[in-house]
Coordinates of C-alpha atoms and ligand atoms in Angstrom, one line a residue:
M629 CA 0.0 0.0 0.0
V630 CA 1.2 3.5 -0.8
W631 CA 1.5 5.9 2.2
W632 CA 2.8 9.4 2.7
F633 CA 4.9 11.2 5.4
Y634 CA 4.7 14.9 5.5
V635 CA 7.2 17.2 7.3
P636 CA 8.4 20.8 6.9
N637 CA 12.0 21.8 6.5
I638 CA 13.3 21.9 10.1
V639 CA 16.1 24.1 11.4
F640 CA 17.0 23.6 15.1
G641 CA 19.5 24.7 17.7
E642 CA 20.8 27.9 19.1
D643 CA 20.7 30.7 16.5
A644 CA 18.3 28.7 14.3
L645 CA 16.4 32.0 13.9
D646 CA 19.3 33.1 11.5
E647 CA 17.6 30.9 8.9
L648 CA 15.4 33.9 8.3
E649 CA 18.4 35.4 6.5
Q650 CA 18.0 32.8 3.8
I651 CA 14.3 32.8 2.9
K652 CA 13.3 34.6 -0.3
G653 CA 10.4 37.1 -0.4
K654 CA 9.4 40.7 0.3
K655 CA 6.5 40.9 2.7
A656 CA 6.1 39.0 5.9
F657 CA 3.0 38.9 8.0
I658 CA 3.8 37.8 11.6
V659 CA 1.0 36.1 13.5
T660 CA 1.3 36.1 17.3
D661 CA -0.5 36.8 20.6
K662 CA -0.3 39.7 23.0
V663 CA 1.8 37.7 25.6
V664 CA 4.4 36.5 23.1
N665 CA 4.5 39.9 21.5
S666 CA 5.3 41.6 24.8
L667 CA 8.3 39.3 25.2
G668 CA 10.1 41.0 22.3
L669 CA 10.4 37.8 20.3
T670 CA 8.4 39.1 17.3
E671 CA 10.6 42.2 17.2
R672 CA 13.6 39.9 16.7
V673 CA 11.9 38.3 13.8
C674 CA 10.9 41.6 12.3
S675 CA 14.3 43.2 12.6
I676 CA 16.0 40.4 10.7
L677 CA 13.6 40.8 7.8
T678 CA 13.4 44.6 7.8
N679 CA 17.2 44.7 7.8
R680 CA 16.9 42.8 4.5
Q681 CA 14.5 45.5 3.2
W682 CA 11.4 43.3 3.7
E683 CA 8.2 44.9 4.7
A684 CA 6.9 43.2 7.9
A685 CA 3.7 43.6 9.9
I686 CA 2.9 42.1 13.3
W687 CA -0.7 41.0 14.2
D688 CA -1.1 40.0 17.8
G689 CA -4.8 39.1 17.9
A690 CA -4.4 35.3 18.4
V691 CA -5.9 33.8 21.6
P692 CA -5.7 30.4 23.4
D693 CA -7.8 27.8 21.5
P694 CA -8.7 30.1 18.6
K695 CA -12.2 30.4 17.3
V696 CA -13.2 30.6 13.7
S697 CA -13.9 34.3 14.1
T698 CA -10.3 34.9 15.3
V699 CA -9.0 33.1 12.3
K700 CA -11.2 35.2 10.0
A701 CA -9.9 38.4 11.5
A702 CA -6.3 37.2 11.0
A703 CA -7.1 36.3 7.3
E704 CA -8.6 39.8 6.7
A705 CA -5.5 41.4 8.1
I706 CA -3.2 39.3 5.9
K707 CA -5.3 40.1 2.8
H708 CA -5.1 43.8 3.6
F709 CA -1.3 43.6 3.9
G710 CA -0.7 41.2 1.0
A711 CA 2.0 38.9 2.4
D712 CA 4.2 36.4 0.6
W713 CA 5.3 34.8 3.9
I714 CA 3.2 34.2 6.9
I715 CA 5.3 33.7 10.0
A716 CA 3.7 32.2 13.2
V717 CA 5.6 33.1 16.4
G718 CA 3.9 31.5 19.4
G719 CA 2.4 28.4 20.9
G720 CA 0.0 26.0 19.2
S721 CA -2.9 28.4 19.3
V722 CA -0.9 31.0 17.4
I723 CA 0.4 28.4 14.9
D724 CA -3.1 27.0 14.3
T725 CA -4.5 30.6 13.8
A726 CA -1.7 31.3 11.2
K727 CA -2.3 28.0 9.4
A728 CA -6.1 28.4 9.2
A729 CA -5.8 32.1 8.3
W730 CA -3.4 31.1 5.5
V731 CA -6.1 28.7 4.1
L732 CA -8.6 31.6 4.1
Y733 CA -6.1 34.0 2.6
E734 CA -5.4 31.7 -0.3
R735 CA -8.9 30.2 -0.6
P736 CA -11.5 32.7 0.7
D737 CA -14.2 30.3 -0.7
I738 CA -13.3 27.6 1.8
E739 CA -15.3 26.9 5.0
L740 CA -13.0 25.7 7.7
H741 CA -15.7 23.3 9.0
A742 CA -15.9 21.6 5.7
L743 CA -12.2 21.2 5.0
T744 CA -11.2 17.6 4.4
P745 CA -7.9 15.8 4.1
F746 CA -8.7 15.2 0.4
D747 CA -9.3 18.8 -0.7
E748 CA -6.9 20.2 -3.3
L749 CA -6.4 23.6 -1.9
G750 CA -3.6 25.0 -4.1
L751 CA -1.9 26.7 -1.1
R752 CA 1.3 28.6 -1.7
A753 CA 0.0 30.5 -4.8
K754 CA 0.2 33.6 -2.6
A755 CA 2.4 32.8 0.5
K756 CA 4.5 30.3 2.3
L757 CA 4.3 29.5 6.0
A758 CA 7.1 29.5 8.6
C759 CA 6.5 28.6 12.3
I760 CA 8.6 29.5 15.2
P761 CA 7.2 27.7 18.3
T762 CA 7.4 29.5 21.7
T763 CA 6.1 26.4 23.6
A764 CA 7.6 22.9 23.4
G765 CA 4.5 20.8 23.1
T766 CA 2.0 20.9 20.3
G767 CA 4.3 20.1 17.4
S768 CA 1.9 22.0 15.2
E769 CA 4.9 23.5 13.4
A770 CA 5.4 20.0 11.9
T771 CA 1.8 18.8 11.4
K772 CA -0.8 19.1 8.7
A773 CA -3.5 19.6 11.4
I774 CA -5.4 22.6 12.8
V775 CA -7.5 22.7 15.9
I776 CA -10.1 25.5 15.9
R777 CA -13.1 26.3 18.1
D778 CA -16.6 26.7 16.8
D779 CA -17.9 30.2 17.8
E780 CA -21.4 29.0 18.7
T781 CA -20.9 25.7 20.5
G782 CA -17.4 26.2 21.7
R783 CA -16.5 22.8 20.4
K784 CA -12.9 22.3 19.3
F785 CA -12.6 20.5 16.0
A786 CA -9.5 19.2 14.4
T787 CA -9.0 19.0 10.7
I788 CA -6.2 17.8 8.5
N789 CA -5.0 18.5 5.0
P790 CA -1.5 17.6 3.7
E791 CA -1.0 21.1 2.2
L792 CA -1.2 22.6 5.7
T793 CA 2.2 21.2 6.6
P794 CA 4.3 24.3 7.1
D795 CA 7.2 25.1 4.7
L796 CA 9.6 25.8 7.5
A797 CA 9.9 25.1 11.3
I798 CA 12.5 27.1 13.2
L799 CA 13.2 25.5 16.6
D800 CA 15.2 28.1 18.5
P801 CA 15.6 27.5 22.2
E802 CA 15.7 31.2 23.0
F803 CA 12.0 31.4 22.0
V804 CA 10.9 29.0 24.7
V805 CA 13.3 29.9 27.5
G806 CA 10.9 32.3 29.0
L807 CA 8.0 29.8 29.2
P808 CA 6.8 29.7 32.8
K809 CA 6.9 26.5 34.9
E810 CA 3.2 25.4 34.6
L811 CA 3.1 25.9 30.8
T812 CA 6.4 24.1 30.4
A813 CA 4.9 21.1 32.2
Y814 CA 1.6 21.1 30.4
T815 CA 3.0 21.6 26.9
G816 CA 5.6 18.9 27.6
M817 CA 2.7 16.5 28.5
D818 CA 1.1 17.3 25.1
A819 CA 4.3 16.2 23.4
L820 CA 4.4 13.0 25.4
T821 CA 0.8 12.3 24.6
H822 CA 1.5 12.8 20.8
A823 CA 4.5 10.4 21.1
V824 CA 2.3 7.7 22.7
E825 CA -0.8 8.2 20.6
G826 CA 1.1 8.5 17.4
Y827 CA 2.5 5.0 18.2
I828 CA -0.8 3.3 18.9
S829 CA -3.0 5.0 16.4
I830 CA -4.4 2.6 13.8
W831 CA -2.7 4.7 11.1
K832 CA 0.7 4.2 12.6
N833 CA 3.6 3.5 10.2
D834 CA 7.3 2.9 10.3
F835 CA 8.2 6.6 10.0
S836 CA 5.8 7.7 12.8
D837 CA 7.0 4.8 15.0
G838 CA 10.6 6.0 14.8
S839 CA 9.7 9.5 15.6
S840 CA 7.5 8.5 18.5
L841 CA 10.1 6.3 20.2
Q842 CA 12.8 9.0 20.1
A843 CA 10.3 11.7 21.2
L844 CA 9.2 9.5 24.2
K845 CA 12.7 8.9 25.4
M846 CA 13.6 12.5 25.1
V847 CA 10.5 13.8 27.0
F848 CA 11.2 11.5 29.9
E849 CA 14.8 12.7 30.0
W850 CA 14.5 16.4 29.3
L851 CA 11.2 17.6 30.6
P852 CA 12.1 17.2 34.2
K853 CA 15.5 18.9 33.4
S854 CA 13.6 21.8 31.7
L855 CA 11.6 22.3 34.9
D856 CA 14.6 22.0 37.2
D857 CA 16.3 24.9 35.4
L858 CA 13.9 27.0 33.3
S859 CA 16.8 28.9 31.8
D860 CA 18.7 25.9 30.6
L861 CA 19.0 26.3 26.8
E862 CA 20.1 22.6 26.3
S863 CA 17.0 21.1 27.8
R864 CA 14.8 23.7 26.2
E865 CA 16.3 22.7 22.8
K866 CA 15.9 19.0 23.5
M867 CA 12.2 19.5 24.4
L868 CA 11.6 21.6 21.2
V869 CA 13.1 18.7 19.2
A870 CA 11.1 16.1 21.1
A871 CA 7.8 18.0 20.6
C872 CA 8.6 18.4 16.9
L873 CA 9.4 14.7 16.5
A874 CA 6.2 13.8 18.4
G875 CA 4.3 16.2 16.0
M876 CA 5.9 14.5 13.0
S877 CA 4.7 11.2 14.4
F878 CA 1.0 11.9 15.3
G879 CA 0.7 14.4 12.4
N880 CA 1.3 11.5 10.1
S881 CA -0.5 8.8 12.0
Q882 CA -3.0 10.8 14.1
A883 CA -3.9 11.0 17.7
A884 CA -6.3 8.8 19.6
L885 CA -8.6 8.6 22.7
A886 CA -6.6 10.9 25.0
H887 CA -7.0 13.6 22.5
S888 CA -10.8 13.0 22.0
L889 CA -11.2 13.3 25.8
G890 CA -8.8 16.2 26.1
H891 CA -10.3 18.3 23.3
S892 CA -13.7 17.9 24.9
M893 CA -12.4 19.0 28.3
G894 CA -10.9 22.1 26.7
S895 CA -14.1 22.8 24.8
V896 CA -16.4 22.5 27.9
L897 CA -14.3 23.3 30.9
R898 CA -11.7 25.5 29.1
T899 CA -8.8 23.5 30.6
H900 CA -5.3 23.8 28.9
H901 CA -4.9 21.4 26.0
G902 CA -1.6 19.7 27.1
M903 CA -2.7 19.5 30.8
S904 CA -6.0 17.8 29.6
V905 CA -4.6 15.2 27.2
G906 CA -1.7 14.5 29.7
M907 CA -4.2 13.9 32.5
A908 CA -6.3 11.6 30.2
L909 CA -3.3 9.6 28.8
P910 CA -2.7 7.0 31.6
F911 CA -6.5 6.3 31.8
T912 CA -6.6 5.6 28.1
I913 CA -3.6 3.3 28.3
E914 CA -5.3 1.3 31.1
F915 CA -8.5 1.1 29.0
N916 CA -6.8 0.2 25.7
C917 CA -4.5 -2.6 27.0
R918 CA -7.1 -4.6 29.0
G919 CA -7.8 -8.3 28.3
K920 CA -6.7 -11.0 25.8
E921 CA -8.6 -9.3 22.9
N922 CA -6.5 -6.2 23.3
E923 CA -3.1 -7.9 23.6
E924 CA -1.8 -6.5 20.3
I925 CA -2.4 -3.0 21.6
A926 CA -0.7 -3.8 24.9
K927 CA 2.3 -5.1 22.9
Q928 CA 2.7 -1.7 21.4
Y929 CA 2.7 0.0 24.8
T930 CA 5.3 -2.5 25.8
E931 CA 7.6 -1.3 23.0
L932 CA 7.1 2.3 24.2
A933 CA 7.7 1.2 27.8
R934 CA 11.0 -0.4 26.9
M935 CA 12.3 3.0 25.8
I936 CA 12.1 4.1 29.4
G937 CA 13.5 0.9 30.9
I938 CA 10.2 -0.9 31.8
A939 CA 10.2 -4.5 30.8
G940 CA 8.2 -7.7 31.6
K941 CA 6.6 -10.8 30.2
K942 CA 2.9 -10.0 30.1
P943 CA 2.1 -7.0 27.8
E944 CA -1.0 -5.9 29.9
T945 CA 1.1 -5.8 33.1
V946 CA 3.9 -3.8 31.3
S947 CA 1.3 -1.4 29.9
L948 CA -0.1 -0.8 33.3
K949 CA 3.4 -0.1 34.6
F950 CA 3.9 2.3 31.7
A951 CA 0.7 4.2 32.7
T952 CA 2.1 4.3 36.3
A953 CA 5.4 5.7 35.1
I954 CA 3.5 8.5 33.2
R955 CA 1.7 9.3 36.4
E956 CA 5.0 9.4 38.3
L957 CA 6.4 11.8 35.7
M958 CA 3.3 14.0 36.1
T959 CA 3.8 14.0 39.9
K960 CA 7.4 15.2 39.4
I961 CA 6.5 18.0 37.0
G962 CA 3.1 19.1 38.5
N963 CA 0.5 18.0 35.9
P964 CA -2.8 17.4 37.6
Q965 CA -3.8 13.7 37.5
S966 CA -7.6 14.1 38.0
F967 CA -10.3 16.7 37.5
K968 CA -10.3 17.2 41.3
E969 CA -6.6 17.9 41.4
A970 CA -7.0 20.4 38.5
G971 CA -9.4 22.3 40.7
I972 CA -12.6 21.4 38.8
K973 CA -15.6 21.5 41.1
K974 CA -17.9 18.5 41.2
K975 CA -20.9 20.5 40.2
D976 CA -19.1 22.0 37.2
F977 CA -17.9 18.6 36.2
N978 CA -21.4 17.1 36.5
A979 CA -22.9 20.1 34.6
G980 CA -20.4 19.6 31.7
L981 CA -20.2 15.8 31.6
E982 CA -22.8 15.1 29.0
N983 CA -21.5 17.8 26.7
M984 CA -18.0 16.4 27.1
V985 CA -19.2 12.9 26.2
E986 CA -21.1 14.1 23.2
F987 CA -18.1 16.2 21.9
A988 CA -15.6 13.3 22.6
M989 CA -17.8 11.0 20.5
M990 CA -17.7 13.5 17.6
D991 CA -14.0 14.0 17.8
T992 CA -12.0 12.7 14.8
S993 CA -9.2 11.4 17.0
L994 CA -11.6 8.7 18.3
T995 CA -11.6 7.0 14.9
M996 CA -7.9 6.2 15.2
N997 CA -8.1 4.7 18.7
P998 CA -7.1 1.0 18.5
R999 CA -9.8 -0.2 20.9
N1000 CA -13.5 0.6 20.0
I1001 CA -15.3 2.7 22.6
D1002 CA -18.9 3.8 23.1
S1003 CA -20.4 6.8 24.8
D1004 CA -21.1 4.8 28.1
E1005 CA -17.5 3.9 28.3
I1006 CA -16.4 7.5 27.7
R1007 CA -18.7 8.7 30.4
K1008 CA -17.3 6.0 32.8
I1009 CA -13.7 7.0 32.0
Y1010 CA -14.5 10.7 32.7
K1011 CA -16.0 9.6 36.0
Y1012 CA -12.9 7.6 37.0
M1013 CA -10.8 10.6 35.9
Y1014 CA -12.7 12.9 38.4
D1015 CA -11.0 11.2 41.4
G1016 CA -8.1 9.7 39.6
T1017 CA -9.3 6.1 39.9
V1018 CA -7.3 3.5 37.9
I1019 CA -9.4 2.1 35.0
D1020 CA -10.5 -1.5 35.6
F1021 CA -12.8 -2.2 32.6
Ligands
NAD2146 N1 -2.4 21.7 15.1 C1 -1.8 20.8 15.8 O1 -1.1 19.9 15.3 C2 -2.0 20.8 17.3 C3 -1.4 19.8 18.1 C4 -1.6 19.9 19.5 C5 -2.3 21.0 20.0 N2 -2.8 21.9 19.2 C6 -3.6 23.1 19.8 O2 -2.6 24.0 20.3 C7 -3.3 24.8 21.3 C8 -2.4 24.8 22.6 O3 -1.2 25.4 22.3 P1 0.0 25.6 23.4 O4 -0.2 24.5 24.4 O5 1.3 25.8 22.7 O6 -0.5 26.9 24.2 P2 -1.1 28.3 23.6 O7 -0.6 28.6 22.3 O8 -2.6 28.2 23.8 O9 -0.6 29.3 24.7 C9 -1.0 29.2 26.1 C10 -0.5 30.4 26.8 O10 0.9 30.5 26.8 C11 1.4 31.7 26.4 N3 2.8 31.6 25.9 C12 3.1 31.0 24.7 N4 4.5 31.0 24.6 C13 5.0 31.6 25.7 C14 6.3 31.9 26.1 N5 7.4 31.6 25.4 N6 6.4 32.6 27.3 C15 5.3 32.9 28.0 N7 4.1 32.6 27.7 C16 3.9 32.0 26.5 C17 0.4 32.2 25.4 O11 0.4 33.6 25.3 C18 -0.9 31.7 26.1 O12 -1.4 32.6 27.0 C19 -4.6 24.1 21.6 O13 -5.6 24.9 21.0 C20 -4.4 22.8 21.0 O14 -5.7 22.2 20.6 C21 -2.7 21.9 17.9
FE2_2147 FE1 -2.1 17.6 21.5

């Protein structure tokens, strides 16, 4: 069978930003958010380009978990400016805003809701896309995916199209060195979840497998080090690489149950994406690996577990140990392991539960989960997740 593996050109390491000296064009439109803009990072990007006699504009209207209306505002601003490069400087929300606005800039006739992986968009007739991540987590700089929120329902929906793979990803540790502790932990958990889910998705392939294994090993080694010393450029660079590798993996094989659960938590309770999928991850491993009929899935978790030194004879037992190791990592770095620990009140959880179940069932990542699941099981997993009870069904 023929299969594809999409990745951008990737430049990484200290001074990776200098790659901007090489790109060809005249007009750059920089998409960012107010927090990142205030850190002076966009100014650095701008000055490299304007020193080369480019015209550059900064748009800082992106917000966490962007809505369709945010994307439309960005697209209008790009159209008004007339860019030949769009440069995203920010976390996953900024990068997704830039990617989706790029689609609307090139193809104003497209409805983001209706975008499919099979559409021939003809992107790059007007502009190319470069991404400079300021968080080490989403890997969006390497994926063909966008995650946007519906304005009316608040539901986050993910959509993919191969043409959305950025042209260039610049992984410069100086762009993440200022990321605070909590966001470092949460975004790192997103990278870990991509590494694990990219490896067990039913669309997994040899290229995504290789990327996942290395990403997993690197997250376990470098995420705690990033948190021990937030200013350490080496661990920041390693986490940027790990997140990008994990993005290459799941971007080409897709995410699974933890992302369906996590997207819906973000939609309904407005929890951070990485915190949410990270919290869900061990519960989904415990669900997916249960019983003789799921032994093939458990074997895949065993291969992942081996990368962090966990071995054993029975795949299910090793998978459960793997889930425990992920919980231990979360204890070390401070990612909540239950809704309760995340400070979600029982009444808010109960009020949002049915919405979360409905949204999780609609989430595209669910299709790629290796074990089938119905809405009753999703509801039950969420209930176990409230107190942090280990899954036993
Ligand atoms: N398209 C994809 O492939 C993909 C993959 C995973 C996640 N996502 C999406 O990405 C979004 C999450 O992105 P995220 O986790 O990177 O966070 P984010 O982009 O939503 O940013 C979270 C907060 O961190 C701040 N921030 C970002 N960089 C900073 C820095 N260097 N210093 C200080 N503050 C900084 C932002 O201003 C914001 O307030 C979600 O919407 C998620 O669904 C997309
Ligand atoms: Fe994610």
